[in-house]
Amino acid sequence: MDVSALPSSLGWIHFLLIGLAVLLPFLVVGGYYFYRYLKVKRSLERAKHVTLNPEGVRDIISTISEEYTAKMELKDAMASLFDDLREIISLTSASFLIPTSDVGLDYYYHINLYYEVSEDFVESDLTNLRGFLEEDIQKSIDSVNKNIVGGPLNSSSSVKSSSRFIFPFEVGERKGAICLSSRKKDHFSEKLREDLAKLFEECIEYLDLFWKVAAREHRKFQSMVDSMRDGVFMVDEEFRFLIINPALRSILDLTDTETVNIVRVSTFFATNFSVEDVIAEVFALG
């Protein structure tokens, strides 16, 4: 054994150990990011194959139809749609923007948040929906009433919407839009977009059909009420007038163009009984 070669060998070993010590942090960081890259790549590959199964689609259509026919409230039906959709695909948020009535420029904005996000996230989502309706659908919007569910909101949250799917819809006289958002990039594959578009088209088709049937029955009922000599009116739980016949207008001394509200009716009947109390009792007792 050549003892004289040991110092030289130990020097090389010492040099290699120092080199490994210097390179080790870089190797660890590099390995971590390479692992993240592979994980993201696998997630994107899986996302390309995400689809909506036919049974899930049928259940969603059935649920949204039942919800809409119960009260004929479009916003409740849309909220129900999001609850079912969230069980099928991963989402960061789901929102819609619809007119509050068949006429007018006031809109209702509803967003379901499935992660902790900032106020900026919500504002960005609303801006995209509003821009879509104003530019693509040519709708004018005056004011927006917001309803935020889930979250919670956290101003320090850095969650961003990396991919969106916006779909326009029309039920009766109301034109609106749905927006699905994900913090994952390229989350909505071409196949998933096709499935979602088909789902929304079928849902809207059913809702629009129910609206047309209800509108036809409403016209029949209105014609019957209009022919009555007794004063008749119908309101919802928020005291919004749905129907008022000519006989009641005559009793209240109103023209065909004058608006009717609960204050006007209550004031007229105040000496006899409280109309608001009677209406509230009717709704309370069913």
Coordinates of C-alpha atoms in Angstrom, one line a residue:
M1 CA 0.0 0.0 0.0
D2 CA 1.3 3.4 -1.0
V3 CA 0.9 5.5 2.1
S4 CA 2.3 8.6 0.4
A5 CA -0.9 8.8 -1.8
L6 CA -3.3 9.1 1.2
P7 CA -3.1 12.9 1.8
S8 CA -3.8 13.4 -1.9
S9 CA -6.8 11.1 -1.8
L10 CA -8.2 12.7 1.4
G11 CA -7.9 16.1 -0.2
W12 CA -10.1 15.1 -3.1
I13 CA -12.6 13.5 -0.8
H14 CA -12.6 16.7 1.3
F15 CA -13.1 18.7 -1.8
L16 CA -16.0 16.5 -3.0
L17 CA -17.7 16.7 0.4
I18 CA -17.5 20.5 0.4
G19 CA -18.9 20.6 -3.2
L20 CA -21.8 18.4 -2.2
A21 CA -22.5 20.6 0.9
V22 CA -22.7 23.6 -1.4
L23 CA -24.8 21.9 -4.0
L24 CA -27.2 20.1 -1.7
P25 CA -29.6 23.1 -1.0
F26 CA -29.8 23.7 -4.8
L27 CA -30.4 20.0 -5.4
V28 CA -33.2 20.0 -2.8
V29 CA -34.9 23.1 -4.1
G30 CA -34.5 21.9 -7.7
G31 CA -36.0 18.5 -6.8
Y32 CA -38.9 20.1 -5.0
Y33 CA -39.8 22.3 -8.0
F34 CA -39.4 19.4 -10.3
Y35 CA -41.8 17.4 -8.2
R36 CA -44.3 20.3 -8.2
Y37 CA -43.9 20.5 -12.0
L38 CA -44.7 16.8 -12.4
K39 CA -47.7 17.1 -10.0
V40 CA -49.1 20.0 -11.8
K41 CA -48.6 18.2 -15.1
R42 CA -50.5 15.2 -13.8
S43 CA -53.3 17.4 -12.6
L44 CA -53.6 19.1 -16.0
E45 CA -53.7 15.7 -17.7
R46 CA -56.4 14.5 -15.4
A47 CA -58.4 17.8 -15.9
K48 CA -58.4 17.1 -19.7
H49 CA -60.5 14.0 -19.0
V50 CA -63.0 15.5 -16.5
T51 CA -66.5 15.0 -17.8
L52 CA -70.1 15.2 -16.4
N53 CA -71.8 11.8 -16.2
P54 CA -75.3 11.6 -17.7
E55 CA -76.9 10.5 -14.3
G56 CA -75.4 13.6 -12.6
V57 CA -76.8 15.8 -15.4
R58 CA -80.3 14.3 -15.1
D59 CA -80.2 14.9 -11.3
I60 CA -79.2 18.5 -11.7
I61 CA -81.9 19.2 -14.3
S62 CA -84.5 17.6 -12.1
T63 CA -83.5 19.5 -9.0
I64 CA -83.3 22.9 -10.7
S65 CA -86.7 22.3 -12.3
E66 CA -88.3 21.5 -9.0
E67 CA -86.8 24.5 -7.4
Y68 CA -87.9 26.9 -10.1
T69 CA -91.5 25.6 -10.3
A70 CA -91.9 25.9 -6.5
K71 CA -91.6 29.7 -6.5
M72 CA -90.8 30.6 -10.1
E73 CA -87.7 32.4 -8.7
L74 CA -84.8 32.3 -11.2
K75 CA -82.1 33.2 -8.6
D76 CA -83.1 30.3 -6.3
A77 CA -83.0 27.9 -9.2
M78 CA -79.5 29.1 -10.2
A79 CA -78.3 28.8 -6.6
S80 CA -79.6 25.3 -6.5
L81 CA -77.7 24.5 -9.8
F82 CA -74.4 25.6 -8.2
D83 CA -75.0 23.4 -5.1
D84 CA -75.4 20.3 -7.3
L85 CA -72.6 21.2 -9.7
R86 CA -70.1 21.6 -6.8
E87 CA -70.6 18.0 -6.0
I88 CA -69.4 16.9 -9.5
I89 CA -66.5 19.2 -10.4
S90 CA -63.9 21.2 -8.5
L91 CA -64.5 25.0 -8.4
T92 CA -63.1 28.0 -6.7
S93 CA -66.4 30.0 -7.2
A94 CA -69.6 29.9 -9.1
S95 CA -71.7 33.1 -9.8
F96 CA -74.5 34.5 -11.9
L97 CA -75.8 38.0 -12.9
I98 CA -79.5 38.4 -13.8
P99 CA -82.0 41.2 -14.0
T100 CA -84.2 41.6 -10.9
S101 CA -87.3 41.9 -13.1
D102 CA -88.5 41.5 -16.7
V103 CA -88.0 45.2 -17.2
G104 CA -85.6 47.6 -15.8
L105 CA -81.8 47.9 -15.5
D106 CA -81.3 46.6 -11.9
Y107 CA -79.4 43.4 -11.6
Y108 CA -78.8 40.7 -8.9
Y109 CA -75.3 39.2 -8.5
H110 CA -74.9 36.0 -6.6
I111 CA -71.5 34.2 -6.0
N112 CA -70.8 31.0 -4.1
L113 CA -67.2 31.0 -2.8
Y114 CA -65.6 27.6 -2.1
Y115 CA -62.2 28.9 -0.9
E116 CA -61.0 31.9 1.2
V117 CA -60.6 34.7 -1.3
S118 CA -60.2 38.5 -1.2
E119 CA -62.7 41.2 -2.1
D120 CA -60.7 41.8 -5.3
F121 CA -61.5 38.3 -6.4
V122 CA -65.2 38.9 -6.1
E123 CA -65.0 42.3 -7.8
S124 CA -63.0 40.8 -10.7
D125 CA -65.6 38.1 -11.1
L126 CA -68.4 40.6 -11.2
T127 CA -66.5 42.8 -13.6
N128 CA -66.1 39.9 -16.0
L129 CA -69.8 39.0 -15.8
R130 CA -70.9 42.6 -16.2
G131 CA -68.5 43.2 -19.1
F132 CA -69.7 40.0 -20.8
L133 CA -73.4 41.1 -20.6
E134 CA -72.7 44.7 -21.6
E135 CA -70.4 43.9 -24.5
D136 CA -71.5 40.5 -25.8
I137 CA -75.3 40.5 -24.9
Q138 CA -75.6 44.3 -25.3
K139 CA -77.4 44.7 -22.0
S140 CA -77.3 48.0 -20.0
I141 CA -76.8 47.7 -16.2
D142 CA -77.6 50.5 -13.8
S143 CA -77.2 49.0 -10.3
V144 CA -76.1 45.6 -8.9
N145 CA -77.4 44.0 -5.7
K146 CA -74.7 41.6 -4.4
N147 CA -75.1 38.3 -2.5
I148 CA -71.9 36.6 -1.4
V149 CA -72.1 33.0 0.1
G150 CA -69.3 31.0 1.5
G151 CA -65.7 32.1 1.5
P152 CA -64.9 33.7 3.9
L153 CA -63.6 36.9 2.5
N154 CA -60.0 37.7 3.4
S155 CA -58.3 40.8 2.1
S156 CA -54.8 39.2 2.4
S157 CA -55.8 36.1 0.3
S158 CA -53.8 35.7 -2.9
V159 CA -56.2 33.2 -4.6
K160 CA -56.7 34.3 -8.2
S161 CA -59.0 33.0 -10.9
S162 CA -56.7 31.3 -13.4
S163 CA -59.5 30.0 -15.6
R164 CA -63.1 30.9 -16.2
F165 CA -66.1 29.6 -18.1
I166 CA -68.9 32.1 -18.8
F167 CA -72.2 31.0 -20.3
P168 CA -75.1 33.3 -21.3
F169 CA -78.7 32.3 -20.7
E170 CA -82.2 33.7 -21.3
V171 CA -85.3 32.7 -19.4
G172 CA -88.4 34.5 -20.5
E173 CA -87.6 38.2 -20.7
R174 CA -84.5 37.9 -18.5
K175 CA -81.0 37.6 -20.0
G176 CA -78.1 36.8 -17.7
A177 CA -74.9 34.9 -17.5
I178 CA -73.2 32.2 -15.4
C179 CA -69.5 32.3 -14.4
L180 CA -67.5 29.3 -13.1
S181 CA -64.0 30.0 -11.9
S182 CA -61.0 27.9 -10.8
R183 CA -57.7 28.9 -9.4
K184 CA -56.2 26.1 -11.5
K185 CA -54.8 27.0 -14.9
D186 CA -56.5 25.4 -17.9
H187 CA -59.1 23.7 -15.5
F188 CA -61.9 23.9 -18.0
S189 CA -60.8 21.6 -20.8
E190 CA -62.5 21.6 -24.2
K191 CA -64.5 18.4 -23.2
L192 CA -65.6 19.9 -19.9
R193 CA -66.7 23.1 -21.6
E194 CA -68.8 21.1 -24.0
D195 CA -70.4 19.2 -21.2
L196 CA -71.1 22.3 -19.2
A197 CA -72.5 24.1 -22.2
K198 CA -74.8 21.2 -22.9
L199 CA -75.9 21.0 -19.2
F200 CA -76.7 24.7 -19.0
E201 CA -78.5 24.7 -22.4
E202 CA -80.8 21.8 -21.1
C203 CA -81.4 23.5 -17.8
I204 CA -82.3 26.9 -19.4
E205 CA -84.5 25.1 -21.9
Y206 CA -86.6 23.6 -19.1
L207 CA -86.7 26.8 -17.1
D208 CA -87.8 28.8 -20.2
L209 CA -90.5 26.3 -20.9
F210 CA -91.8 26.5 -17.3
W211 CA -91.7 30.3 -17.6
K212 CA -93.8 30.3 -20.8
V213 CA -96.4 27.9 -19.3
A214 CA -96.6 30.1 -16.1
A215 CA -96.9 33.3 -18.3
R216 CA -99.7 31.7 -20.3
E217 CA -101.6 30.7 -17.1
H218 CA -101.0 34.1 -15.6
R219 CA -102.6 35.8 -18.6
K220 CA -105.6 33.5 -18.3
F221 CA -105.9 34.3 -14.6
Q222 CA -105.5 38.0 -15.3
S223 CA -108.3 37.9 -17.8
M224 CA -110.6 36.2 -15.4
V225 CA -109.7 38.6 -12.6
D226 CA -110.1 41.6 -14.9
S227 CA -113.7 40.6 -15.7
M228 CA -114.7 40.5 -12.0
R229 CA -116.7 43.4 -10.5
D230 CA -115.0 43.0 -7.1
G231 CA -111.6 44.6 -6.4
V232 CA -108.9 41.9 -6.5
F233 CA -105.1 42.1 -6.1
M234 CA -102.3 39.6 -5.5
V235 CA -99.0 40.2 -3.8
D236 CA -96.0 38.1 -2.9
E237 CA -94.3 37.8 0.5
E238 CA -92.4 41.0 -0.1
F239 CA -95.6 42.9 -0.8
R240 CA -94.8 43.3 -4.5
F241 CA -98.0 43.5 -6.5
L242 CA -98.4 40.7 -9.0
I243 CA -102.0 41.3 -10.1
I244 CA -104.5 44.2 -9.7
N245 CA -107.8 44.3 -11.6
P246 CA -109.6 47.4 -13.1
A247 CA -112.3 47.2 -10.3
L248 CA -109.7 47.8 -7.6
R249 CA -108.2 50.6 -9.6
S250 CA -111.7 52.2 -9.8
I251 CA -112.1 51.8 -6.0
L252 CA -108.8 53.4 -5.4
D253 CA -109.5 56.1 -8.0
L254 CA -106.3 55.2 -10.0
T255 CA -105.7 55.5 -13.7
D256 CA -104.4 52.6 -15.8
T257 CA -100.9 54.0 -15.8
E258 CA -100.6 54.8 -12.1
T259 CA -98.5 52.4 -10.1
V260 CA -100.0 50.5 -7.2
N261 CA -98.1 49.7 -4.0
I262 CA -98.9 48.4 -0.5
V263 CA -98.7 51.8 1.1
R264 CA -101.3 53.2 -1.3
V265 CA -103.7 50.3 -0.7
S266 CA -103.1 50.3 3.1
T267 CA -103.8 54.0 3.3
F268 CA -107.1 53.7 1.5
F269 CA -108.3 50.9 3.7
A270 CA -106.7 52.1 7.0
T271 CA -110.1 53.2 8.5
N272 CA -111.5 49.7 8.1
F273 CA -108.6 47.2 8.7
S274 CA -104.8 46.8 8.3
V275 CA -104.3 45.2 4.9
E276 CA -100.6 44.5 5.7
D277 CA -101.5 42.5 8.8
V278 CA -104.1 40.5 6.9
I279 CA -101.6 39.7 4.1
A280 CA -98.9 38.7 6.6
E281 CA -101.4 36.4 8.4
V282 CA -102.3 34.7 5.1
F283 CA -98.7 33.9 4.4
A284 CA -98.0 32.9 8.0
L285 CA -101.0 30.4 8.0
G286 CA -100.3 29.2 4.4

